[in-house]
CSV table of C-alpha atoms in Angstrom, one decimal:
chain,number,residue,atom,x,y,z
A,87,MET,CA,-7.8,-42.0,65.1
A,88,LEU,CA,-10.4,-39.6,63.1
A,89,ARG,CA,-13.9,-40.5,63.4
A,90,LEU,CA,-16.5,-39.3,60.7
A,91,TYR,CA,-20.2,-38.9,62.1
A,92,ASP,CA,-22.1,-39.5,59.1
A,93,ASN,CA,-25.0,-40.8,56.8
A,94,LEU,CA,-25.0,-43.1,53.6
A,95,SER,CA,-27.6,-41.1,51.9
A,96,SER,CA,-25.8,-37.6,52.4
A,97,GLY,CA,-23.7,-36.0,50.0
A,98,ASN,CA,-22.5,-33.8,52.0
A,99,GLY,CA,-21.0,-37.0,54.0
A,100,TYR,CA,-19.8,-38.9,50.5
A,101,LYS,CA,-17.6,-35.5,50.0
A,102,CYS,CA,-15.6,-36.3,53.2
A,103,ARG,CA,-15.5,-40.2,52.6
A,104,LEU,CA,-14.4,-39.9,49.2
A,105,LEU,CA,-11.5,-37.4,50.2
A,106,LEU,CA,-10.8,-39.5,53.5
A,107,HIS,CA,-10.7,-42.7,50.8
A,108,LYS,CA,-8.2,-41.0,48.2
A,109,LEU,CA,-5.6,-39.6,51.1
A,110,GLY,CA,-5.8,-43.6,52.6
A,111,ILE,CA,-6.8,-42.3,55.8
A,112,ALA,CA,-8.1,-44.7,58.4
A,113,TYR,CA,-11.1,-43.6,60.1
A,114,GLU,CA,-14.1,-44.4,62.3
A,115,ARG,CA,-17.8,-43.8,60.6
A,116,ILE,CA,-20.5,-43.5,62.7
A,117,GLU,CA,-23.8,-43.8,60.9
A,118,LEU,CA,-26.3,-41.5,62.3
A,119,ASP,CA,-30.3,-41.9,61.3
A,120,ILE,CA,-31.1,-38.3,60.1
A,121,ASP,CA,-34.7,-39.6,59.4
A,122,ARG,CA,-34.9,-40.3,63.4
A,123,ALA,CA,-33.3,-37.2,64.4
A,124,GLU,CA,-30.2,-38.9,65.6
A,125,THR,CA,-28.6,-35.7,65.1
A,126,ARG,CA,-30.4,-33.7,67.2
A,127,THR,CA,-29.9,-35.6,70.5
A,128,PRO,CA,-28.3,-34.0,73.4
A,129,GLU,CA,-25.5,-36.2,72.7
A,130,PHE,CA,-24.9,-35.2,69.5
A,131,LEU,CA,-25.6,-31.5,69.9
A,132,ALA,CA,-22.5,-31.8,72.2
A,133,ARG,CA,-20.9,-32.6,69.3
A,134,ASN,CA,-22.0,-30.0,66.8
A,135,PRO,CA,-24.6,-27.5,68.3
A,136,ASN,CA,-25.8,-26.4,64.7
A,137,GLY,CA,-27.0,-30.5,65.0
A,138,ARG,CA,-25.6,-31.6,61.4
A,139,ILE,CA,-23.3,-34.3,59.7
A,140,PRO,CA,-21.0,-34.4,58.8
A,141,THR,CA,-19.0,-33.4,62.0
A,142,LEU,CA,-15.7,-35.0,62.1
A,143,GLN,CA,-13.7,-35.5,65.8
A,144,LEU,CA,-10.2,-34.8,65.2
A,145,GLU,CA,-7.5,-36.9,66.8
A,146,ASP,CA,-7.5,-34.0,69.9
A,147,GLY,CA,-11.2,-35.1,70.5
A,148,SER,CA,-12.8,-31.9,69.2
A,149,HIS,CA,-15.1,-31.8,66.5
A,150,LEU,CA,-15.2,-29.9,62.9
A,151,PRO,CA,-18.6,-29.3,61.3
A,152,GLU,CA,-19.1,-28.5,57.9
A,153,SER,CA,-18.3,-30.8,55.0
A,154,ASN,CA,-16.5,-27.9,53.0
A,155,ALA,CA,-14.1,-27.1,56.1
A,156,ILE,CA,-13.7,-30.4,56.6
A,157,LEU,CA,-12.4,-30.9,53.2
A,158,TRP,CA,-10.2,-27.9,53.5
A,159,TYR,CA,-8.9,-29.3,57.1
A,160,LEU,CA,-7.8,-33.1,55.3
A,161,ALA,CA,-6.8,-31.3,51.8
A,162,GLU,CA,-4.4,-29.1,53.4
A,163,GLY,CA,-0.7,-29.8,52.1
A,164,THR,CA,-2.0,-32.8,49.4
A,165,PRO,CA,-2.3,-32.3,45.8
A,166,TYR,CA,-6.2,-31.7,45.9
A,167,LEU,CA,-5.7,-28.0,47.4
A,168,PRO,CA,-3.6,-25.5,45.2
A,169,ASP,CA,-0.8,-24.1,47.1
A,170,ASP,CA,-1.3,-20.4,45.4
A,171,ARG,CA,-3.4,-17.8,46.6
A,172,GLU,CA,-5.5,-17.2,43.8
A,173,GLY,CA,-6.2,-20.9,43.3
A,174,ARG,CA,-7.1,-21.7,46.9
A,175,ALA,CA,-9.3,-18.3,46.5
A,176,ARG,CA,-10.9,-19.8,43.6
A,177,VAL,CA,-11.6,-23.2,45.3
A,178,LEU,CA,-13.4,-21.5,48.3
A,179,GLN,CA,-15.4,-19.1,45.3
A,180,TRP,CA,-16.4,-22.6,43.9
A,181,MET,CA,-17.2,-24.1,47.5
A,182,PHE,CA,-18.8,-21.3,48.9
A,183,PHE,CA,-21.3,-21.6,45.6
A,184,GLU,CA,-22.1,-25.2,45.9
A,185,GLN,CA,-23.4,-24.6,49.6
A,186,TYR,CA,-25.4,-21.3,48.9
A,187,SER,CA,-26.2,-21.7,45.0
A,188,HIS,CA,-26.4,-25.4,44.4
A,189,GLU,CA,-27.1,-27.5,47.7
A,190,PRO,CA,-30.3,-25.7,49.1
A,191,ASN,CA,-31.8,-26.4,45.6
A,192,VAL,CA,-30.4,-29.4,44.1
A,193,ALA,CA,-29.6,-31.5,47.5
A,194,THR,CA,-32.8,-30.4,49.3
A,195,VAL,CA,-35.2,-31.3,46.5
A,196,ARG,CA,-33.7,-35.0,46.2
A,197,PHE,CA,-34.0,-35.2,50.0
A,198,TRP,CA,-37.5,-34.3,50.1
A,199,ILE,CA,-38.0,-36.8,47.4
A,200,THR,CA,-35.6,-39.7,48.4
A,201,HIS,CA,-36.5,-39.6,52.0
A,202,HIS,CA,-39.9,-39.3,51.1
A,203,VAL,CA,-40.4,-35.5,53.2
A,204,GLU,CA,-44.2,-34.7,53.8
A,205,MET,CA,-44.9,-32.5,51.2
A,206,THR,CA,-46.1,-29.1,52.7
A,207,GLU,CA,-47.7,-26.2,51.0
A,208,GLU,CA,-44.4,-24.2,51.8
A,209,ARG,CA,-42.2,-27.2,50.0
A,210,LYS,CA,-45.0,-27.7,47.1
A,211,LEU,CA,-44.4,-24.1,46.3
A,212,GLY,CA,-40.5,-24.0,47.4
A,213,VAL,CA,-40.0,-26.8,45.0
A,214,VAL,CA,-40.7,-25.1,41.9
A,215,THR,CA,-38.4,-22.2,43.0
A,216,LYS,CA,-35.4,-24.7,44.0
A,217,ARG,CA,-36.0,-26.3,40.5
A,218,ARG,CA,-35.2,-23.0,38.8
A,219,LEU,CA,-32.5,-22.2,41.3
A,220,GLY,CA,-31.2,-25.8,40.8
A,221,TYR,CA,-30.9,-25.4,36.9
A,222,ASP,CA,-29.5,-22.4,37.2
A,223,ALA,CA,-26.6,-23.3,39.3
A,224,LEU,CA,-26.3,-26.1,36.6
A,225,GLY,CA,-26.0,-23.7,34.1
A,226,VAL,CA,-23.3,-21.9,35.7
A,227,MET,CA,-21.3,-25.3,35.8
A,228,GLU,CA,-22.3,-25.7,32.4
A,229,GLY,CA,-20.4,-22.7,31.4
A,230,HIS,CA,-17.4,-23.0,33.3
A,231,LEU,CA,-16.5,-26.3,32.6
A,232,ALA,CA,-17.5,-25.7,28.8
A,233,GLU,CA,-13.7,-25.4,28.1
A,234,ARG,CA,-12.1,-26.7,31.2
A,235,ARG,CA,-11.4,-30.0,32.6
A,236,PHE,CA,-11.8,-29.3,36.2
A,237,PHE,CA,-13.3,-26.0,38.7
A,238,VAL,CA,-9.8,-24.6,39.5
A,239,GLY,CA,-6.4,-24.6,37.8
A,240,ASP,CA,-7.2,-27.4,35.1
A,241,ARG,CA,-6.6,-29.7,38.2
A,242,PHE,CA,-9.0,-31.8,40.2
A,243,SER,CA,-9.2,-30.3,43.6
A,244,ILE,CA,-11.7,-30.6,46.9
A,245,ALA,CA,-13.8,-28.0,44.6
A,246,ASP,CA,-14.5,-30.8,42.2
A,247,ILE,CA,-15.2,-33.1,45.2
A,248,ALA,CA,-17.6,-30.8,46.7
A,249,LEU,CA,-19.6,-29.9,43.4
A,250,TYR,CA,-19.5,-33.7,42.2
A,251,ALA,CA,-21.3,-34.8,45.7
A,252,TYR,CA,-24.9,-33.7,44.8
A,253,THR,CA,-24.4,-33.0,41.0
A,254,HIS,CA,-23.5,-36.9,40.4
A,255,VAL,CA,-27.0,-37.6,42.3
A,256,ALA,CA,-29.2,-35.0,41.0
A,257,GLU,CA,-31.0,-37.6,38.9
A,258,GLU,CA,-32.4,-38.6,42.1
A,259,GLY,CA,-34.1,-35.4,42.5
A,260,GLU,CA,-35.7,-35.6,39.2
A,261,PHE,CA,-33.2,-33.1,37.8
A,262,ASP,CA,-32.5,-33.8,34.2
A,263,LEU,CA,-29.0,-33.1,33.0
A,264,SER,CA,-29.1,-34.3,29.6
A,265,GLY,CA,-29.1,-30.5,28.7
A,266,TYR,CA,-25.8,-30.3,30.4
A,267,PRO,CA,-23.0,-32.1,28.4
A,268,ALA,CA,-19.8,-30.7,30.0
A,269,VAL,CA,-21.1,-31.3,33.5
A,270,ARG,CA,-21.7,-34.9,32.3
A,271,ALA,CA,-18.1,-35.2,30.9
A,272,TRP,CA,-16.5,-33.5,33.9
A,273,MET,CA,-18.5,-36.1,36.2
A,274,GLU,CA,-17.1,-38.6,33.8
A,275,ARG,CA,-13.9,-37.3,34.3
A,276,VAL,CA,-14.2,-37.0,38.0
A,277,ALA,CA,-15.2,-40.7,38.6
A,278,ALA,CA,-12.0,-41.5,36.8
A,279,GLU,CA,-10.0,-40.0,39.2
A,280,GLY,CA,-8.6,-42.7,41.2
A,281,PRO,CA,-8.9,-43.8,43.7
A,282,HIS,CA,-12.8,-43.4,43.7
A,283,ILE,CA,-15.8,-45.0,45.7
A,284,PRO,CA,-19.3,-44.6,44.6
A,285,ILE,CA,-21.7,-42.6,47.5
A,286,THR,CA,-23.2,-45.9,48.9
A,287,GLN,CA,-19.9,-47.1,50.6
A,288,GLY,CA,-18.9,-46.7,54.1
B,161,MET,CA,-6.4,-1.4,41.5
B,162,LEU,CA,-8.9,-3.8,43.0
B,163,ARG,CA,-12.7,-3.3,42.1
B,164,LEU,CA,-15.4,-4.4,44.1
B,165,TYR,CA,-18.7,-4.5,42.6
B,166,ASP,CA,-20.8,-3.9,45.4
B,167,ASN,CA,-24.4,-2.5,46.9
B,168,LEU,CA,-24.6,-0.5,49.8
B,169,SER,CA,-27.2,-2.5,51.6
B,170,SER,CA,-25.5,-5.7,51.1
B,171,GLY,CA,-24.0,-7.3,54.6
B,172,ASN,CA,-22.2,-9.5,51.9
B,173,GLY,CA,-20.6,-6.4,50.6
B,174,TYR,CA,-20.0,-5.0,53.8
B,175,LYS,CA,-17.7,-7.8,54.5
B,176,CYS,CA,-15.2,-7.0,51.9
B,177,ARG,CA,-15.7,-3.4,52.5
B,178,LEU,CA,-14.8,-3.7,56.3
B,179,LEU,CA,-11.7,-5.7,55.3
B,180,LEU,CA,-10.4,-3.3,52.7
B,181,HIS,CA,-10.9,-0.8,54.8
B,182,LYS,CA,-8.9,-2.7,57.9
B,183,LEU,CA,-6.1,-3.5,55.6
B,184,GLY,CA,-5.8,0.1,54.3
B,185,ILE,CA,-6.1,-1.1,50.7
B,186,ALA,CA,-7.4,1.2,48.2
B,187,TYR,CA,-10.0,0.0,46.1
B,188,GLU,CA,-12.5,1.3,43.0
B,189,ARG,CA,-16.1,0.6,44.4
B,190,ILE,CA,-18.8,0.2,41.8
B,191,GLU,CA,-22.5,0.6,43.3
B,192,LEU,CA,-24.9,-1.6,41.2
B,193,ASP,CA,-29.0,-1.6,41.8
B,194,ILE,CA,-29.9,-5.1,42.6
B,195,ASP,CA,-33.5,-3.9,42.9
B,196,ARG,CA,-33.2,-3.2,39.0
B,197,ALA,CA,-31.2,-6.2,38.6
B,198,GLU,CA,-28.1,-4.7,37.7
B,199,THR,CA,-26.3,-7.9,38.4
B,200,ARG,CA,-28.3,-9.7,35.8
B,201,THR,CA,-27.2,-7.5,32.9
B,202,PRO,CA,-25.0,-9.5,30.0
B,203,GLU,CA,-22.3,-6.9,30.9
B,204,PHE,CA,-22.4,-8.2,34.5
B,205,LEU,CA,-23.2,-11.8,33.8
B,206,ALA,CA,-19.7,-11.7,31.9
B,207,ARG,CA,-18.1,-10.6,35.1
B,208,ASN,CA,-19.6,-13.3,37.7
B,209,PRO,CA,-22.3,-15.7,35.8
B,210,ASN,CA,-23.6,-16.3,39.0
B,211,GLY,CA,-24.9,-12.8,38.7
B,212,ARG,CA,-24.5,-11.6,42.3
B,213,ILE,CA,-22.5,-8.7,44.3
B,214,PRO,CA,-20.0,-8.6,45.9
B,215,THR,CA,-17.5,-9.5,42.7
B,216,LEU,CA,-14.0,-8.5,43.2
B,217,GLN,CA,-11.8,-7.4,40.1
B,218,LEU,CA,-8.3,-8.8,40.7
B,219,GLU,CA,-5.4,-6.9,39.6
B,220,ASP,CA,-5.2,-9.1,36.4
B,221,GLY,CA,-8.5,-8.4,35.3
B,222,SER,CA,-10.4,-11.5,36.4
B,223,HIS,CA,-13.0,-11.5,38.8
B,224,LEU,CA,-13.6,-13.5,42.3
B,225,PRO,CA,-17.2,-13.7,43.4
B,226,GLU,CA,-18.7,-15.2,46.8
B,227,SER,CA,-18.1,-12.5,49.8
B,228,ASN,CA,-16.4,-15.3,52.2
B,229,ALA,CA,-13.8,-16.6,49.3
B,230,ILE,CA,-13.1,-12.6,48.4
B,231,LEU,CA,-12.4,-12.4,52.6
B,232,TRP,CA,-10.2,-15.1,52.5
B,233,TYR,CA,-8.1,-13.9,49.6
B,234,LEU,CA,-7.7,-10.6,51.1
B,235,ALA,CA,-6.8,-11.8,54.5
B,236,GLU,CA,-3.9,-14.5,53.6
B,237,GLY,CA,-1.0,-13.2,55.2
B,238,THR,CA,-2.7,-10.9,57.9
B,239,PRO,CA,-3.5,-11.1,61.2
B,240,TYR,CA,-6.9,-11.7,60.2
B,241,LEU,CA,-6.6,-15.3,59.1
B,242,PRO,CA,-5.2,-17.8,61.6
B,243,ASP,CA,-1.9,-19.4,60.1
B,244,ASP,CA,-2.3,-23.0,62.0
B,245,ARG,CA,-4.3,-25.6,60.1
B,246,GLU,CA,-7.2,-26.3,63.0
B,247,GLY,CA,-7.7,-22.5,63.0
B,248,ARG,CA,-7.8,-22.0,59.6
B,249,ALA,CA,-10.2,-24.9,59.3
B,250,ARG,CA,-12.6,-23.4,62.1
B,251,VAL,CA,-12.5,-19.9,60.2
B,252,LEU,CA,-14.0,-21.7,57.4
B,253,GLN,CA,-16.4,-23.9,59.7
B,254,TRP,CA,-17.8,-20.6,60.8
B,255,MET,CA,-17.8,-18.7,57.3
B,256,PHE,CA,-19.7,-21.9,56.0
B,257,PHE,CA,-22.4,-21.8,59.0
B,258,GLU,CA,-22.7,-18.2,58.1
B,259,GLN,CA,-23.7,-18.8,54.6
B,260,TYR,CA,-25.7,-21.9,54.7
B,261,SER,CA,-27.4,-21.6,58.0
B,262,HIS,CA,-27.5,-18.1,59.0
B,263,GLU,CA,-27.5,-15.9,55.8
B,264,PRO,CA,-30.2,-17.6,54.0
B,265,ASN,CA,-32.6,-16.9,56.9
B,266,VAL,CA,-31.5,-13.6,58.7
B,267,ALA,CA,-30.2,-11.9,55.8
B,268,THR,CA,-33.0,-12.8,53.6
B,269,VAL,CA,-36.1,-11.8,55.8
B,270,ARG,CA,-33.9,-8.5,56.3
B,271,PHE,CA,-34.1,-8.5,52.4
B,272,TRP,CA,-37.7,-8.9,51.8
B,273,ILE,CA,-38.7,-6.4,54.7
B,274,THR,CA,-36.1,-3.3,53.9
B,275,HIS,CA,-36.4,-3.9,50.2
B,276,HIS,CA,-40.5,-4.1,50.0
B,277,VAL,CA,-39.7,-7.3,48.2
B,278,GLU,CA,-43.5,-8.5,47.1
B,279,MET,CA,-44.6,-11.3,50.0
B,280,THR,CA,-45.8,-14.0,47.5
B,281,GLU,CA,-47.7,-17.0,49.1
B,282,GLU,CA,-44.3,-19.0,49.2
B,283,ARG,CA,-42.8,-15.9,51.1
B,284,LYS,CA,-45.4,-15.7,53.6
B,285,LEU,CA,-44.5,-19.2,54.6
B,286,GLY,CA,-41.1,-19.3,53.9
B,287,VAL,CA,-40.7,-16.0,56.5
B,288,VAL,CA,-42.0,-18.2,59.4
B,289,THR,CA,-39.3,-21.2,58.6
B,290,LYS,CA,-36.7,-19.0,58.0
B,291,ARG,CA,-37.4,-16.7,61.4
B,292,ARG,CA,-37.0,-19.9,63.1
B,293,LEU,CA,-33.8,-21.2,61.6
B,294,GLY,CA,-32.7,-17.6,62.0
B,295,TYR,CA,-32.9,-17.7,65.4
B,296,ASP,CA,-31.3,-21.5,65.8
B,297,ALA,CA,-28.3,-19.9,63.8
B,298,LEU,CA,-28.3,-17.1,66.4
B,299,GLY,CA,-28.6,-19.9,69.0
B,300,VAL,CA,-25.7,-21.4,67.8
B,301,MET,CA,-23.5,-18.6,67.8
B,302,GLU,CA,-24.9,-17.6,71.7
B,303,GLY,CA,-23.8,-20.8,73.0
B,304,HIS,CA,-20.3,-20.5,71.1
B,305,LEU,CA,-19.9,-16.8,72.6
B,306,ALA,CA,-21.0,-17.4,75.8
B,307,GLU,CA,-17.2,-18.2,76.9
B,308,ARG,CA,-15.4,-16.6,74.2
B,309,ARG,CA,-14.7,-13.3,73.1
B,310,PHE,CA,-14.1,-14.2,69.2
B,311,PHE,CA,-15.0,-17.1,66.8
B,312,VAL,CA,-11.7,-18.7,66.7
B,313,GLY,CA,-8.4,-19.0,68.8
B,314,ASP,CA,-9.8,-16.0,71.0
B,315,ARG,CA,-8.8,-13.5,68.6
B,316,PHE,CA,-10.4,-11.6,66.1
B,317,SER,CA,-10.7,-12.9,62.5
B,318,ILE,CA,-12.9,-12.7,59.2
B,319,ALA,CA,-14.6,-15.3,60.8
B,320,ASP,CA,-16.5,-12.4,63.1
B,321,ILE,CA,-16.4,-10.1,60.1
B,322,ALA,CA,-18.0,-12.6,58.3
B,323,LEU,CA,-21.1,-13.4,61.0
B,324,TYR,CA,-21.0,-9.7,62.5
B,325,ALA,CA,-22.3,-8.8,58.5
B,326,TYR,CA,-26.0,-9.3,59.0
B,327,THR,CA,-25.7,-10.1,62.7
B,328,HIS,CA,-25.3,-6.4,63.8
B,329,VAL,CA,-28.6,-5.6,61.2
B,330,ALA,CA,-30.8,-8.6,62.2
B,331,GLU,CA,-33.2,-5.8,63.7
B,332,GLU,CA,-33.7,-4.5,60.3
B,333,GLY,CA,-35.3,-7.7,59.6
B,334,GLU,CA,-37.2,-8.0,63.0
B,335,PHE,CA,-35.0,-10.2,64.8
B,336,ASP,CA,-35.0,-9.7,68.4
B,337,LEU,CA,-31.6,-10.0,69.8
B,338,SER,CA,-32.3,-9.2,73.4
B,339,GLY,CA,-32.3,-12.7,74.4
B,340,TYR,CA,-28.7,-13.1,73.0
B,341,PRO,CA,-26.6,-11.3,75.4
B,342,ALA,CA,-23.2,-12.8,74.6
B,343,VAL,CA,-24.1,-12.3,70.8
B,344,ARG,CA,-24.6,-8.4,71.8
B,345,ALA,CA,-21.6,-8.3,73.8
B,346,TRP,CA,-19.3,-9.6,70.5
B,347,MET,CA,-21.3,-7.0,68.3
B,348,GLU,CA,-19.6,-4.5,70.6
B,349,ARG,CA,-16.1,-6.0,70.6
B,350,VAL,CA,-16.1,-6.4,66.8
B,351,ALA,CA,-16.7,-2.8,66.6
B,352,ALA,CA,-14.2,-1.4,68.9
B,353,GLU,CA,-11.8,-3.5,66.5
B,354,GLY,CA,-10.5,-0.6,64.8
B,355,PRO,CA,-10.5,0.3,62.4
B,356,HIS,CA,-14.1,-0.3,61.7
B,357,ILE,CA,-16.9,1.4,59.4
B,358,PRO,CA,-20.4,1.0,59.6
B,359,ILE,CA,-22.3,-0.9,57.0
B,360,THR,CA,-23.4,2.9,55.1
B,361,GLN,CA,-20.3,3.8,54.2
B,362,GLY,CA,-18.7,2.9,50.5
């Protein structure tokens, strides 16, 4: 049985939980307390030397980290991943956009706020930049979704799951989505794509 | 003909140039001056709303941004991408590691130094964190390569290209690689995988 090393507050973990639920795949979920550095113990570093959840333990006992690589692994051969070359590359385009331009800004600010992280001088300066870059990323999404239902090929895919995970909780990071109507309409479409679960469901 | 919007100093651009060269694919290269914000003009934002190079213009005139999505697009069906499910997921694992844990640290510090970016208070504080996280990423690579020739399946792949791009110029960002012998030996193997070109070759 697959085993997911996870944390319920993590949008990256939620991506995996949501797709596993959609695919009806049974798995064991191991909750790690990231505030207590349970991802940095020698035992967990042996599973993922980069010390991060989510990490998926495969049937053969090996471990696969990186939320979007896990999404790809699970989605291969399912309707959640296009089977044409350009469609697959575009799914990756948006997943790399998510990890580089969206997550380090939108998710990190949410993490600092909701986990009550100490606001050092570096973070106080950084949050201003991250808020600007986060809104930039939301603006790129808004433009793309203005005339599209989903991110790639007018079909729900793992690109939507990857970008939904932290966008739908952006307000917990005090991002105001009122100026992003296409993003809000897309989030409603994503949540209506059953079977769906909320981020809080393990 | 494919057209690559590029900048010669960019490791992300180099990834694409190197793979195009290995595959013997002819393409037109358009050099943009990132110091003069040529990636933020209305004309370029119409090609990539995220305002970044590399961006690949495909045969149909559409544009594909994100260096690692471009690598995937070009490598599909070639020896540079494994054809088994787990191998492909592991290539993505390392490419997402590269964009999240390596590039924002190793590449960004190099960019600030080599492009003589103004060292604001935020960057002065940030460089200390980025140097620590950059060495952490190099440490993860060192551990993985200690008993492996390449990152995935003992075969040269686009995962190696993605990680080589900024690792082989890390010293330009004043990262000292003397304590990373497995990484240095791997870089020699990558450079010996012909056909090869240096980052400076357009």
